Amino acid sequence: MILEKIAAKTRIRVEERKRQKSLEKVKKEAYGRKNKNPFLFEKALRGKDISFICEVKKASPSKGIIAEDFPYLDIARDYEKAGAAAISVLTEPEFFLGSDVYLREIAAAVDIPVLRKDFTVDEYQIYEAAILGAGAVLLICALLSTEQLIRFRQIADELGISCLIEAHDDAEIKKALAAGARIIGVNNRDLRDFSVDINNSINLRKEVPADVIFISESGIKTAENIERLRKNNVQGALIGETFMRSADKVKELTKLYGPVRIPRTKICGVSRMEDIDAINMVQPDYIGFIFAPSRRQVTSSRVHEMKVPLSSSIDAAGVFVNEVTAAIINAAHSLALDVIQLHGDETEEDIIRIKKETGCAVWKAVRVKDSSDIDKWQNSAADLLLFDTFSGTEAGGTGHSFDWSLLERVDRPFMLAGGLSSKNIARAIRQAAPWGVDINSGVETDGVKDAVKIKEIMSIIRRLK
Ligand SMILES: O=C(O)c1ccccc1N[C@@H]1O[C@H](COP(=O)(O)O)[C@@H](O)[C@H]1O
């Protein structure tokens, strides 16, 4: 069978590698590296809805060459922008024309975790995967004994990387579970004859406990396929060919995932006249002017100037941090602001007074450390809560995102902020379903707004429906 052929070649490859660099050396290197985000792969797959693992694959034994032109870094970046939870990269060189170079460069270029898709037959490959920057390795039940699965999983655990343990039938699922699998992937492709049947994973879902992440692999092509997987509590879909053959990854993932409600958009921290042209071009719902001390800080006279060419359909928000209430009220009137965004330690009394005396909508920024920060503000008089990343030193504009799953407890419409960029906006919108998104440092280059990035993020958002 093909699997045995590939495994035999892989064993030879690994032995050659060991001659170039000893097992001791790779081990030392793997344990010596800093894993900033242990087990990110499995965390990324624990969303409340189905997640996508999109594959970067040049060829396969069943399909031959899939991508003549193979700009692997662009493909990976496009997957990330489309909202993939993780990326799978083929590194097997002979049958899939994969390469470790692809994995290393992709892992460095994206923020989402990367699976090393190879035929693991030796622990050596797990150390290699860690060194290359992988967040997960593939262990195939048909190639490994239960003892090997356990040993390899333990090594991966020590390195902080996850194992996707692949099974094809009931017996292999039992084996994966006996090995302590936390993620099981069921291949819909029968490697004996390459036939594909998505029912294979659907039928086997019930054999896997609910707390084990279940991935359906291969042959997933349509929104109907995804809907069936979703209905059968499948947490992830690993998709290669369908995405590789699609020129527009954002469009393809949207087609498979299904449409979402498009949130209101706000571009914040606008401080230069030339930024107004870029803003008018893409027509967000709001523009934000930061009056608080910040590298994005603006004066009232600058805002006055910028509002002249600003499209009348775009509402203006003023962002304040612990400002004297009278000064906020004054700015709201003199600059005809529509929204007051409060990022400091303002109280409910401040919110109520500002609302009453300005007639503006008041958005209260809540910097989220844990769920108690959210609970404290659920009944606020603010028109909207704006959830942002907590920082001990900055009131906002950190450029970092936070754990959006904390927002599942919010029972009112909200704005989502904190490190939103083209890389994560699709995932953020699908996962958090915000009323609006506030985009700031994610559309900057060298500290100033970047018209190309503004255009790109707005285009991604609008294509999610
Ligand atoms: O951007 C700033 O400099 C800033 C300063 C003080 C308060 C708020 C600020 N910006 C707001 O911060 C969030 C998140 O921004 P980012 O995407 O992480 O850069 C956003 O609401 C901005 O309006």
Short mmCIF file of C-alpha atoms and ligand atoms in Angstrom, two decimals, residues 266 268-269 288 290 292-297 319-321 341 343-344 365 386-389 394-401 416-420 438-442 444 449, ligand 1:
data_model
loop_
_atom_site.label_atom_id
_atom_site.label_comp_id
_atom_site.label_asym_id
_atom_site.label_seq_id
_atom_site.Cartn_x
_atom_site.Cartn_y
_atom_site.Cartn_z
CA LYS A 266 -14.22 52.02 12.96
CA CYS A 268 -9.15 54.72 14.99
CA GLY A 269 -6.09 56.85 15.71
CA GLY A 288 -11.62 57.73 15.81
CA ILE A 290 -7.39 60.13 20.07
CA ALA A 292 -5.35 61.20 25.15
CA PRO A 293 -1.54 61.24 25.35
CA SER A 294 -0.40 58.83 22.65
CA ARG A 295 1.68 58.88 19.49
CA ARG A 296 -1.70 59.16 17.79
CA GLN A 297 -2.82 62.14 19.87
CA VAL A 319 -11.17 58.82 22.44
CA PHE A 320 -10.40 60.07 25.96
CA VAL A 321 -8.51 58.64 28.94
CA GLN A 341 -15.05 56.59 23.72
CA HIS A 343 -10.58 54.36 27.86
CA GLY A 344 -9.66 55.21 31.44
CA ALA A 365 -13.66 50.61 26.89
CA LEU A 386 -15.76 48.20 23.80
CA PHE A 387 -13.62 45.22 24.76
CA ASP A 388 -9.90 45.79 24.41
CA THR A 389 -6.73 44.02 25.53
CA GLU A 394 -1.13 51.46 28.27
CA ALA A 395 -4.74 52.60 28.19
CA GLY A 396 -5.17 51.34 24.64
CA GLY A 397 -3.47 50.92 21.30
CA THR A 398 -1.44 47.93 22.51
CA GLY A 399 -1.58 46.13 19.15
CA HIS A 400 -2.31 42.87 20.97
CA SER A 401 -5.43 40.74 20.86
CA LEU A 416 -14.24 44.48 19.65
CA ALA A 417 -10.79 46.11 19.74
CA GLY A 418 -7.21 45.10 20.42
CA GLY A 419 -4.65 44.22 17.78
CA LEU A 420 -7.15 43.67 14.97
CA ASP A 438 -12.32 49.03 16.16
CA ILE A 439 -9.17 48.89 14.07
CA ASN A 440 -6.12 50.89 14.99
CA SER A 441 -2.46 49.84 15.04
CA GLY A 442 -3.22 46.84 12.78
CA GLU A 444 -0.33 51.12 10.47
CA LYS A 449 -1.88 54.80 9.02
O1 LIG B 1 -4.29 54.07 20.11
C1 LIG B 1 -3.92 54.68 21.10
O2 LIG B 1 -2.83 55.25 21.12
C2 LIG B 1 -4.81 54.78 22.29
C3 LIG B 1 -4.37 55.50 23.37
C4 LIG B 1 -5.17 55.62 24.47
C5 LIG B 1 -6.40 55.02 24.53
C6 LIG B 1 -6.86 54.28 23.45
C7 LIG B 1 -6.09 54.13 22.33
N1 LIG B 1 -6.50 53.39 21.25
C8 LIG B 1 -7.60 52.45 21.28
O3 LIG B 1 -7.11 51.18 21.69
C9 LIG B 1 -7.89 50.17 21.11
C10 LIG B 1 -7.02 49.07 20.54
O4 LIG B 1 -6.06 49.51 19.68
P1 LIG B 1 -5.05 48.50 18.93
O5 LIG B 1 -5.80 47.93 17.79
O6 LIG B 1 -4.62 47.46 19.90
O7 LIG B 1 -3.92 49.34 18.46
C11 LIG B 1 -8.78 50.82 20.09
O8 LIG B 1 -10.06 50.90 20.63
C12 LIG B 1 -8.23 52.21 19.94
O9 LIG B 1 -9.28 53.10 19.73
#
